PDB file of C-alpha atoms in Angstrom:
ATOM      1  CA  MET A   1     -66.567  44.802 -16.947  1.00 74.00           C
ATOM      2  CA  LYS A   2     -62.933  44.273 -18.468  1.00 86.00           C
ATOM      3  CA  ARG A   3     -60.945  46.075 -20.590  1.00 94.00           C
ATOM      4  CA  THR A   4     -57.095  45.526 -22.160  1.00 96.00           C
ATOM      5  CA  ALA A   5     -54.909  48.639 -21.743  1.00 96.00           C
ATOM      6  CA  PHE A   6     -51.770  49.273 -23.745  1.00 96.00           C
ATOM      7  CA  PHE A   7     -48.693  51.306 -23.383  1.00 94.00           C
ATOM      8  CA  ILE A   8     -46.485  51.506 -26.504  1.00 94.00           C
ATOM      9  CA  SER A   9     -43.421  53.425 -26.739  1.00 91.00           C
ATOM     10  CA  ASP A  10     -40.503  53.958 -28.844  1.00 88.00           C
ATOM     11  CA  GLY A  11     -38.573  53.706 -25.552  1.00 85.00           C
ATOM     12  CA  THR A  12     -38.887  51.801 -22.080  1.00 82.00           C
ATOM     13  CA  GLY A  13     -42.483  52.385 -21.939  1.00 83.00           C
ATOM     14  CA  ILE A  14     -41.878  54.361 -18.493  1.00 80.00           C
ATOM     15  CA  THR A  15     -44.394  57.457 -19.418  1.00 80.00           C
ATOM     16  CA  SER A  16     -47.159  55.862 -20.862  1.00 85.00           C
ATOM     17  CA  GLU A  17     -47.015  53.448 -17.624  1.00 87.00           C
ATOM     18  CA  ALA A  18     -46.769  56.129 -16.106  1.00 82.00           C
ATOM     19  CA  LEU A  19     -49.596  58.017 -17.254  1.00 85.00           C
ATOM     20  CA  GLY A  20     -51.945  55.371 -18.625  1.00 88.00           C
ATOM     21  CA  HIS A  21     -51.539  54.136 -14.483  1.00 86.00           C
ATOM     22  CA  SER A  22     -52.210  56.873 -13.188  1.00 84.00           C
ATOM     23  CA  LEU A  23     -55.563  56.854 -14.801  1.00 87.00           C
ATOM     24  CA  LEU A  24     -56.721  54.470 -15.364  1.00 90.00           C
ATOM     25  CA  ALA A  25     -56.202  53.687 -10.812  1.00 87.00           C
ATOM     26  CA  GLN A  26     -59.810  56.644 -11.548  1.00 89.00           C
ATOM     27  CA  PHE A  27     -61.425  53.853 -12.611  1.00 91.00           C
ATOM     28  CA  ASP A  28     -62.565  51.146  -9.270  1.00 86.00           C
ATOM     29  CA  ALA A  29     -65.129  48.870 -11.362  1.00 89.00           C
ATOM     30  CA  ILE A  30     -62.677  48.732 -14.495  1.00 91.00           C
ATOM     31  CA  GLU A  31     -60.168  45.535 -15.030  1.00 92.00           C
ATOM     32  CA  PHE A  32     -57.818  46.528 -17.013  1.00 94.00           C
ATOM     33  CA  GLU A  33     -55.614  43.957 -18.472  1.00 94.00           C
ATOM     34  CA  GLN A  34     -52.456  46.184 -18.606  1.00 94.00           C
ATOM     35  CA  ILE A  35     -49.908  45.103 -21.592  1.00 94.00           C
ATOM     36  CA  THR A  36     -46.425  46.473 -22.310  1.00 93.00           C
ATOM     37  CA  LEU A  37     -44.721  47.092 -25.633  1.00 94.00           C
ATOM     38  CA  PRO A  38     -41.633  48.764 -25.394  1.00 92.00           C
ATOM     39  CA  TYR A  39     -39.115  49.497 -28.536  1.00 92.00           C
ATOM     40  CA  ILE A  40     -41.873  49.617 -31.190  1.00 93.00           C
ATOM     41  CA  ASP A  41     -39.273  50.961 -33.400  1.00 91.00           C
ATOM     42  CA  SER A  42     -39.790  50.239 -36.528  1.00 93.00           C
ATOM     43  CA  VAL A  43     -42.191  49.109 -39.494  1.00 95.00           C
ATOM     44  CA  ASP A  44     -42.690  45.584 -38.589  1.00 96.00           C
ATOM     45  CA  LYS A  45     -42.714  45.898 -34.864  1.00 95.00           C
ATOM     46  CA  ALA A  46     -45.397  48.708 -35.220  1.00 96.00           C
ATOM     47  CA  ASN A  47     -47.407  45.803 -37.604  1.00 96.00           C
ATOM     48  CA  GLU A  48     -46.585  43.820 -35.465  1.00 96.00           C
ATOM     49  CA  ALA A  49     -48.839  45.902 -32.033  1.00 96.00           C
ATOM     50  CA  VAL A  50     -50.913  45.856 -34.433  1.00 97.00           C
ATOM     51  CA  HIS A  51     -52.245  42.681 -34.755  1.00 97.00           C
ATOM     52  CA  LYS A  52     -51.668  42.667 -30.428  1.00 97.00           C
ATOM     53  CA  ILE A  53     -53.906  45.160 -29.866  1.00 97.00           C
ATOM     54  CA  ASN A  54     -56.753  44.204 -32.627  1.00 97.00           C
ATOM     55  CA  SER A  55     -56.914  40.141 -31.075  1.00 96.00           C
ATOM     56  CA  ALA A  56     -57.401  41.868 -27.544  1.00 96.00           C
ATOM     57  CA  ALA A  57     -59.625  44.134 -29.063  1.00 95.00           C
ATOM     58  CA  GLU A  58     -61.958  40.696 -30.761  1.00 95.00           C
ATOM     59  CA  SER A  59     -61.059  38.773 -27.709  1.00 94.00           C
ATOM     60  CA  ASP A  60     -62.157  42.049 -25.564  1.00 93.00           C
ATOM     61  CA  GLN A  61     -65.046  42.624 -27.818  1.00 94.00           C
ATOM     62  CA  ALA A  62     -64.629  45.938 -26.431  1.00 95.00           C
ATOM     63  CA  ARG A  63     -61.277  48.193 -27.538  1.00 95.00           C
ATOM     64  CA  PRO A  64     -58.126  48.330 -26.364  1.00 96.00           C
ATOM     65  CA  LEU A  65     -57.005  51.108 -24.882  1.00 96.00           C
ATOM     66  CA  ILE A  66     -53.265  52.799 -25.782  1.00 96.00           C
ATOM     67  CA  PHE A  67     -50.661  55.259 -24.007  1.00 93.00           C
ATOM     68  CA  ASP A  68     -48.273  55.398 -26.668  1.00 90.00           C
ATOM     69  CA  THR A  69     -45.121  57.595 -26.256  1.00 87.00           C
ATOM     70  CA  VAL A  70     -44.029  56.948 -30.401  1.00 89.00           C
ATOM     71  CA  VAL A  71     -41.966  60.286 -31.583  1.00 83.00           C
ATOM     72  CA  ASP A  72     -41.510  58.301 -35.006  1.00 86.00           C
ATOM     73  CA  GLU A  73     -44.979  59.756 -37.353  1.00 85.00           C
ATOM     74  CA  ASN A  74     -44.717  56.403 -39.679  1.00 91.00           C
ATOM     75  CA  ILE A  75     -44.857  54.121 -36.448  1.00 93.00           C
ATOM     76  CA  ARG A  76     -47.660  56.571 -35.077  1.00 90.00           C
ATOM     77  CA  ALA A  77     -49.631  56.410 -37.510  1.00 92.00           C
ATOM     78  CA  ILE A  78     -49.523  52.585 -37.976  1.00 95.00           C
ATOM     79  CA  ILE A  79     -51.178  52.139 -35.208  1.00 95.00           C
ATOM     80  CA  ALA A  80     -53.703  54.046 -35.248  1.00 93.00           C
ATOM     81  CA  ASN A  81     -54.945  52.062 -37.584  1.00 94.00           C
ATOM     82  CA  SER A  82     -55.577  49.523 -34.894  1.00 96.00           C
ATOM     83  CA  ASN A  83     -58.997  48.549 -33.427  1.00 96.00           C
ATOM     84  CA  ALA A  84     -58.467  50.790 -30.411  1.00 96.00           C
ATOM     85  CA  PHE A  85     -58.707  54.301 -28.541  1.00 95.00           C
ATOM     86  CA  LYS A  86     -55.195  56.327 -28.604  1.00 93.00           C
ATOM     87  CA  ILE A  87     -54.501  58.138 -26.235  1.00 89.00           C
ATOM     88  CA  ASP A  88     -50.448  60.117 -27.442  1.00 82.00           C
ATOM     89  CA  VAL A  89     -48.970  61.296 -25.116  1.00 76.00           C
ATOM     90  CA  PHE A  90     -47.027  63.619 -27.128  1.00 72.00           C
ATOM     91  CA  SER A  91     -49.033  64.626 -29.243  1.00 73.00           C
ATOM     92  CA  SER A  92     -51.585  66.063 -26.591  1.00 74.00           C
ATOM     93  CA  PHE A  93     -49.579  67.865 -24.378  1.00 74.00           C
ATOM     94  CA  LEU A  94     -46.108  68.530 -26.237  1.00 74.00           C
ATOM     95  CA  LYS A  95     -48.282  70.234 -29.070  1.00 75.00           C
ATOM     96  CA  PRO A  96     -49.257  73.117 -27.125  1.00 80.00           C
ATOM     97  CA  LEU A  97     -46.909  73.297 -25.368  1.00 82.00           C
ATOM     98  CA  GLU A  98     -44.895  74.573 -28.005  1.00 81.00           C
ATOM     99  CA  SER A  99     -47.578  76.438 -29.071  1.00 83.00           C
ATOM    100  CA  GLU A 100     -47.211  77.973 -25.641  1.00 85.00           C
ATOM    101  CA  LEU A 101     -43.142  78.163 -25.498  1.00 87.00           C
ATOM    102  CA  GLY A 102     -42.897  79.071 -29.437  1.00 86.00           C
ATOM    103  CA  ALA A 103     -39.975  76.700 -29.865  1.00 85.00           C
ATOM    104  CA  ASP A 104     -40.621  73.260 -31.381  1.00 78.00           C
ATOM    105  CA  SER A 105     -39.646  69.985 -29.032  1.00 73.00           C
ATOM    106  CA  ASN A 106     -36.643  68.089 -30.274  1.00 67.00           C
ATOM    107  CA  TYR A 107     -39.303  64.988 -30.808  1.00 58.00           C
ATOM    108  CA  SER A 108     -36.222  62.798 -29.225  1.00 54.00           C
ATOM    109  CA  VAL A 109     -36.463  58.866 -28.728  1.00 50.00           C
ATOM    110  CA  GLY A 110     -36.029  57.708 -24.522  1.00 51.00           C
ATOM    111  CA  LYS A 111     -35.435  60.995 -24.092  1.00 50.00           C
ATOM    112  CA  SER A 112     -36.746  61.438 -20.456  1.00 49.00           C
ATOM    113  CA  HIS A 113     -34.688  57.819 -19.369  1.00 47.00           C
ATOM    114  CA  GLY A 114     -32.038  58.096 -20.503  1.00 48.00           C
ATOM    115  CA  ILE A 115     -28.278  58.784 -19.973  1.00 45.00           C
ATOM    116  CA  VAL A 116     -28.703  61.867 -21.174  1.00 48.00           C
ATOM    117  CA  GLU A 117     -26.440  64.154 -18.982  1.00 55.00           C
ATOM    118  CA  ARG A 118     -23.223  61.912 -17.245  1.00 60.00           C
ATOM    119  CA  THR A 119     -23.261  63.504 -13.801  1.00 63.00           C
ATOM    120  CA  ARG A 120     -26.950  62.541 -13.073  1.00 65.00           C
ATOM    121  CA  TYR A 121     -26.526  59.364 -14.130  1.00 64.00           C
ATOM    122  CA  LYS A 122     -23.421  58.807 -12.224  1.00 71.00           C
ATOM    123  CA  ASP A 123     -25.306  60.548  -8.607  1.00 73.00           C
ATOM    124  CA  ARG A 124     -28.308  57.944  -9.371  1.00 70.00           C
ATOM    125  CA  ILE A 125     -25.969  54.953  -9.521  1.00 77.00           C
ATOM    126  CA  ASP A 126     -24.044  56.250  -6.437  1.00 82.00           C
ATOM    127  CA  SER A 127     -27.604  57.116  -4.183  1.00 84.00           C
ATOM    128  CA  VAL A 128     -28.653  53.654  -5.116  1.00 83.00           C
ATOM    129  CA  ASN A 129     -25.352  52.108  -3.971  1.00 86.00           C
ATOM    130  CA  PHE A 130     -25.713  53.896  -0.847  1.00 88.00           C
ATOM    131  CA  ALA A 131     -29.269  52.675   0.084  1.00 89.00           C
ATOM    132  CA  ILE A 132     -27.604  48.831  -0.962  1.00 86.00           C
ATOM    133  CA  ASP A 133     -24.927  49.514   1.078  1.00 87.00           C
ATOM    134  CA  ASN A 134     -26.551  50.921   3.930  1.00 86.00           C
ATOM    135  CA  ASP A 135     -29.716  48.585   4.063  1.00 89.00           C
ATOM    136  CA  ASP A 136     -30.659  46.536   7.581  1.00 83.00           C
ATOM    137  CA  GLY A 137     -28.176  48.950   9.147  1.00 85.00           C
ATOM    138  CA  ALA A 138     -25.061  47.087   7.038  1.00 75.00           C
ATOM    139  CA  ARG A 139     -22.458  49.998   7.973  1.00 80.00           C
ATOM    140  CA  THR A 140     -23.312  52.694   9.856  1.00 89.00           C
ATOM    141  CA  LYS A 141     -20.066  54.385   9.722  1.00 85.00           C
ATOM    142  CA  GLN A 142     -21.993  56.146   6.191  1.00 90.00           C
ATOM    143  CA  TYR A 143     -24.894  57.421   8.584  1.00 94.00           C
ATOM    144  CA  ALA A 144     -22.393  60.823   8.097  1.00 92.00           C
ATOM    145  CA  ASN A 145     -23.369  60.735   4.450  1.00 93.00           C
ATOM    146  CA  ALA A 146     -27.227  59.756   4.743  1.00 95.00           C
ATOM    147  CA  ASP A 147     -30.008  62.385   3.726  1.00 95.00           C
ATOM    148  CA  ILE A 148     -31.877  59.821   5.768  1.00 97.00           C
ATOM    149  CA  ILE A 149     -32.114  56.806   8.363  1.00 97.00           C
ATOM    150  CA  LEU A 150     -35.325  54.909   7.769  1.00 97.00           C
ATOM    151  CA  VAL A 151     -36.023  52.997  10.919  1.00 97.00           C
ATOM    152  CA  GLY A 152     -39.240  50.788  12.488  1.00 96.00           C
ATOM    153  CA  VAL A 153     -39.469  46.860  12.950  1.00 96.00           C
ATOM    154  CA  SER A 154     -38.530  43.773  10.241  1.00 94.00           C
ATOM    155  CA  ARG A 155     -40.263  43.372   7.371  1.00 92.00           C
ATOM    156  CA  CYS A 156     -42.501  47.135   7.504  1.00 95.00           C
ATOM    157  CA  GLY A 157     -40.898  48.910   3.860  1.00 94.00           C
ATOM    158  CA  LYS A 158     -37.612  50.416   4.982  1.00 94.00           C
ATOM    159  CA  THR A 159     -35.308  48.608   1.831  1.00 93.00           C
ATOM    160  CA  PRO A 160     -37.303  49.685  -1.110  1.00 92.00           C
ATOM    161  CA  THR A 161     -38.524  52.569   0.443  1.00 94.00           C
ATOM    162  CA  CYS A 162     -34.926  53.416   0.372  1.00 94.00           C
ATOM    163  CA  LEU A 163     -34.072  51.927  -2.978  1.00 92.00           C
ATOM    164  CA  TYR A 164     -36.970  53.670  -4.282  1.00 90.00           C
ATOM    165  CA  MET A 165     -36.015  57.151  -3.290  1.00 91.00           C
ATOM    166  CA  ALA A 166     -33.245  56.290  -4.707  1.00 91.00           C
ATOM    167  CA  MET A 167     -33.735  55.977  -7.659  1.00 84.00           C
ATOM    168  CA  GLN A 168     -36.299  58.548  -8.416  1.00 83.00           C
ATOM    169  CA  PHE A 169     -35.062  61.498  -6.473  1.00 88.00           C
ATOM    170  CA  GLY A 170     -30.944  60.671  -5.904  1.00 89.00           C
ATOM    171  CA  ILE A 171     -31.606  60.691  -2.266  1.00 93.00           C
ATOM    172  CA  ARG A 172     -29.048  59.278   0.917  1.00 93.00           C
ATOM    173  CA  ALA A 173     -31.207  57.158   2.729  1.00 95.00           C
ATOM    174  CA  ALA A 174     -29.693  54.013   4.637  1.00 95.00           C
ATOM    175  CA  ASN A 175     -31.933  52.112   7.245  1.00 94.00           C
ATOM    176  CA  TYR A 176     -32.906  50.125  10.768  1.00 96.00           C
ATOM    177  CA  PRO A 177     -33.241  47.722  11.940  1.00 94.00           C
ATOM    178  CA  LEU A 178     -35.719  48.546  15.086  1.00 95.00           C
ATOM    179  CA  THR A 179     -34.808  44.953  17.468  1.00 90.00           C
ATOM    180  CA  GLU A 180     -36.906  43.316  20.081  1.00 88.00           C
ATOM    181  CA  GLU A 181     -33.523  43.928  22.473  1.00 86.00           C
ATOM    182  CA  ASP A 182     -33.944  47.086  21.393  1.00 87.00           C
ATOM    183  CA  LEU A 183     -37.512  47.324  21.260  1.00 90.00           C
ATOM    184  CA  GLU A 184     -37.685  46.018  24.906  1.00 86.00           C
ATOM    185  CA  PHE A 185     -35.525  48.895  26.382  1.00 85.00           C
ATOM    186  CA  ASN A 186     -37.473  51.289  24.866  1.00 87.00           C
ATOM    187  CA  LYS A 187     -34.285  53.604  23.405  1.00 87.00           C
ATOM    188  CA  LEU A 188     -32.338  53.475  20.580  1.00 92.00           C
ATOM    189  CA  PRO A 189     -29.281  51.939  19.816  1.00 92.00           C
ATOM    190  CA  SER A 190     -26.229  54.138  20.240  1.00 91.00           C
ATOM    191  CA  VAL A 191     -25.330  54.145  16.797  1.00 92.00           C
ATOM    192  CA  LEU A 192     -28.563  56.394  16.297  1.00 95.00           C
ATOM    193  CA  GLU A 193     -28.258  58.577  18.449  1.00 93.00           C
ATOM    194  CA  GLU A 194     -26.210  60.957  17.600  1.00 92.00           C
ATOM    195  CA  HIS A 195     -28.395  60.696  13.935  1.00 95.00           C
ATOM    196  CA  ARG A 196     -31.435  61.747  15.870  1.00 94.00           C
ATOM    197  CA  HIS A 197     -31.922  64.691  13.757  1.00 94.00           C
ATOM    198  CA  LYS A 198     -32.145  62.185  10.558  1.00 96.00           C
ATOM    199  CA  LEU A 199     -34.036  59.398  11.694  1.00 97.00           C
ATOM    200  CA  TYR A 200     -37.477  58.429  10.005  1.00 97.00           C
ATOM    201  CA  GLY A 201     -39.927  55.828  10.774  1.00 97.00           C
ATOM    202  CA  LEU A 202     -41.603  53.599   9.218  1.00 97.00           C
ATOM    203  CA  THR A 203     -44.394  51.529  11.315  1.00 97.00           C
ATOM    204  CA  ILE A 204     -47.793  49.172  10.584  1.00 97.00           C
ATOM    205  CA  ASP A 205     -50.840  47.436  11.180  1.00 97.00           C
ATOM    206  CA  PRO A 206     -49.584  43.770  12.445  1.00 97.00           C
ATOM    207  CA  PHE A 207     -51.915  41.709  10.948  1.00 96.00           C
ATOM    208  CA  GLN A 208     -50.373  43.199   7.147  1.00 96.00           C
ATOM    209  CA  LEU A 209     -46.403  42.418   9.413  1.00 96.00           C
ATOM    210  CA  ALA A 210     -47.323  39.229  10.464  1.00 96.00           C
ATOM    211  CA  ALA A 211     -48.913  37.890   6.885  1.00 95.00           C
ATOM    212  CA  ILE A 212     -45.684  39.103   5.052  1.00 94.00           C
ATOM    213  CA  ARG A 213     -43.187  37.535   7.299  1.00 94.00           C
ATOM    214  CA  HIS A 214     -45.012  34.598   6.991  1.00 94.00           C
ATOM    215  CA  GLU A 215     -43.970  34.331   3.566  1.00 91.00           C
ATOM    216  CA  ARG A 216     -40.822  34.340   4.985  1.00 89.00           C
ATOM    217  CA  ARG A 217     -40.564  32.366   7.840  1.00 93.00           C
ATOM    218  CA  PRO A 218     -43.294  30.063   8.073  1.00 93.00           C
ATOM    219  CA  ASN A 219     -44.127  29.604  11.014  1.00 92.00           C
ATOM    220  CA  SER A 220     -42.365  31.156  13.256  1.00 95.00           C
ATOM    221  CA  ARG A 221     -42.490  33.303  16.597  1.00 95.00           C
ATOM    222  CA  TYR A 222     -41.417  36.464  14.564  1.00 95.00           C
ATOM    223  CA  ALA A 223     -44.198  36.201  11.983  1.00 95.00           C
ATOM    224  CA  SER A 224     -46.588  35.399  15.599  1.00 96.00           C
ATOM    225  CA  LEU A 225     -49.197  37.703  15.064  1.00 96.00           C
ATOM    226  CA  ASP A 226     -48.323  38.001  18.692  1.00 97.00           C
ATOM    227  CA  GLN A 227     -45.019  38.988  18.313  1.00 96.00           C
ATOM    228  CA  CYS A 228     -45.451  41.443  15.415  1.00 96.00           C
ATOM    229  CA  ASP A 229     -48.169  43.240  17.133  1.00 97.00           C
ATOM    230  CA  PHE A 230     -45.773  43.175  20.079  1.00 95.00           C
ATOM    231  CA  GLU A 231     -42.836  45.113  18.334  1.00 96.00           C
ATOM    232  CA  VAL A 232     -45.344  47.856  16.225  1.00 97.00           C
ATOM    233  CA  ARG A 233     -46.450  48.469  19.608  1.00 96.00           C
ATOM    234  CA  GLU A 234     -43.559  49.361  21.147  1.00 96.00           C
ATOM    235  CA  VAL A 235     -42.076  51.204  18.243  1.00 97.00           C
ATOM    236  CA  GLU A 236     -44.823  53.675  18.140  1.00 97.00           C
ATOM    237  CA  LYS A 237     -44.285  54.226  21.716  1.00 95.00           C
ATOM    238  CA  LEU A 238     -40.909  54.993  20.862  1.00 96.00           C
ATOM    239  CA  PHE A 239     -41.389  56.840  17.738  1.00 97.00           C
ATOM    240  CA  LYS A 240     -43.541  58.969  20.445  1.00 96.00           C
ATOM    241  CA  LYS A 241     -41.274  58.572  23.491  1.00 95.00           C
ATOM    242  CA  LEU A 242     -38.552  59.901  21.149  1.00 95.00           C
ATOM    243  CA  ASN A 243     -40.474  62.677  18.436  1.00 96.00           C
ATOM    244  CA  ILE A 244     -39.477  60.766  16.103  1.00 96.00           C
ATOM    245  CA  SER A 245     -41.695  61.377  12.171  1.00 96.00           C
ATOM    246  CA  SER A 246     -43.365  58.404  11.825  1.00 97.00           C
ATOM    247  CA  ILE A 247     -45.575  57.831   9.007  1.00 96.00           C
ATOM    248  CA  ASN A 248     -48.072  54.551   8.597  1.00 97.00           C
ATOM    249  CA  THR A 249     -46.667  52.228   5.917  1.00 95.00           C
ATOM    250  CA  THR A 250     -50.319  49.990   5.794  1.00 95.00           C
ATOM    251  CA  ASN A 251     -52.400  51.553   2.827  1.00 93.00           C
ATOM    252  CA  PHE A 252     -49.523  52.994   1.226  1.00 92.00           C
ATOM    253  CA  SER A 253     -47.306  52.082  -2.159  1.00 90.00           C
ATOM    254  CA  ILE A 254     -43.676  52.059  -2.209  1.00 90.00           C
ATOM    255  CA  GLU A 255     -44.003  55.418  -4.424  1.00 89.00           C
ATOM    256  CA  GLU A 256     -46.772  56.901  -1.424  1.00 92.00           C
ATOM    257  CA  ILE A 257     -44.260  56.147   1.334  1.00 94.00           C
ATOM    258  CA  SER A 258     -41.624  57.883  -0.249  1.00 93.00           C
ATOM    259  CA  THR A 259     -42.347  61.134  -1.201  1.00 92.00           C
ATOM    260  CA  ARG A 260     -45.310  61.915   1.669  1.00 93.00           C
ATOM    261  CA  VAL A 261     -41.709  60.769   4.029  1.00 95.00           C
ATOM    262  CA  MET A 262     -39.341  63.452   1.788  1.00 92.00           C
ATOM    263  CA  ALA A 263     -42.602  65.698   1.735  1.00 92.00           C
ATOM    264  CA  HIS A 264     -42.266  65.482   5.877  1.00 92.00           C
ATOM    265  CA  ALA A 265     -38.599  65.344   6.306  1.00 93.00           C
ATOM    266  CA  GLY A 266     -38.278  68.798   4.438  1.00 92.00           C
ATOM    267  CA  LEU A 267     -35.911  66.733   1.542  1.00 92.00           C
ATOM    268  CA  GLU A 268     -35.835  67.700  -2.161  1.00 87.00           C
ATOM    269  CA  ARG A 269     -35.336  65.910  -5.226  1.00 80.00           C
ATOM    270  CA  ARG A 270     -31.876  65.848  -5.888  1.00 73.00           C
ATOM    271  CA  MET A 271     -32.772  64.425 -10.259  1.00 59.00           C
ATOM    272  CA  ASN A 272     -34.886  66.528 -12.572  1.00 52.00           C
TER     273      ASN A 272
END
């Protein structure tokens, strides 16, 4: 079974996407074609969106799904006339919340993802820059300022996890790749010793690691299953020996890895 889902917003569409993805993920038996239509902030754009929605309905022979975070009532009314099943995020959640709080909401376009508070935005950018500057052991002198240091073999997910934690939570995350030489001596590089309390390990299934590395360096020793199996086995032994908390990233998304690492490490979000 195939259905089309539209995420429609007069802002970035991030909120409608986040809600929609979470709900659609519960339906494994259905294949969803997911289409995001951001910045639908005029009547013309709304009519164009309705045309796309109705075309999808005709093509699929089934009503598309709409996850909508449009503020303007006129634009919402136009979209509501499309041949689709519509979930209006604001009317579904804000109206009951207004009733409970006894106050009207601001109904501001893009407020949840705009630069509402400059200090908070600057913190996010600083955290992202920190993650980039301290990627792959590039600047170990800054580790004193890190909230957490991810360690693991090459290509196990350290960099994207650091960047996600920086973007979403304002966490200053560094990462350091444990090399074959480190693993052969079964010890941490000296630069990590004084920061052992900040270390958190990432590991991965050797078969998946080999597949990931093969995309980067095809048919190399680096990407061979034997090499990947050796490195994963040795890094897990090192984590156990030094009592370094770790997570196997094989079956988790970057979002899940990040939140699990933060929960295990006792880190709290810096940005609200």
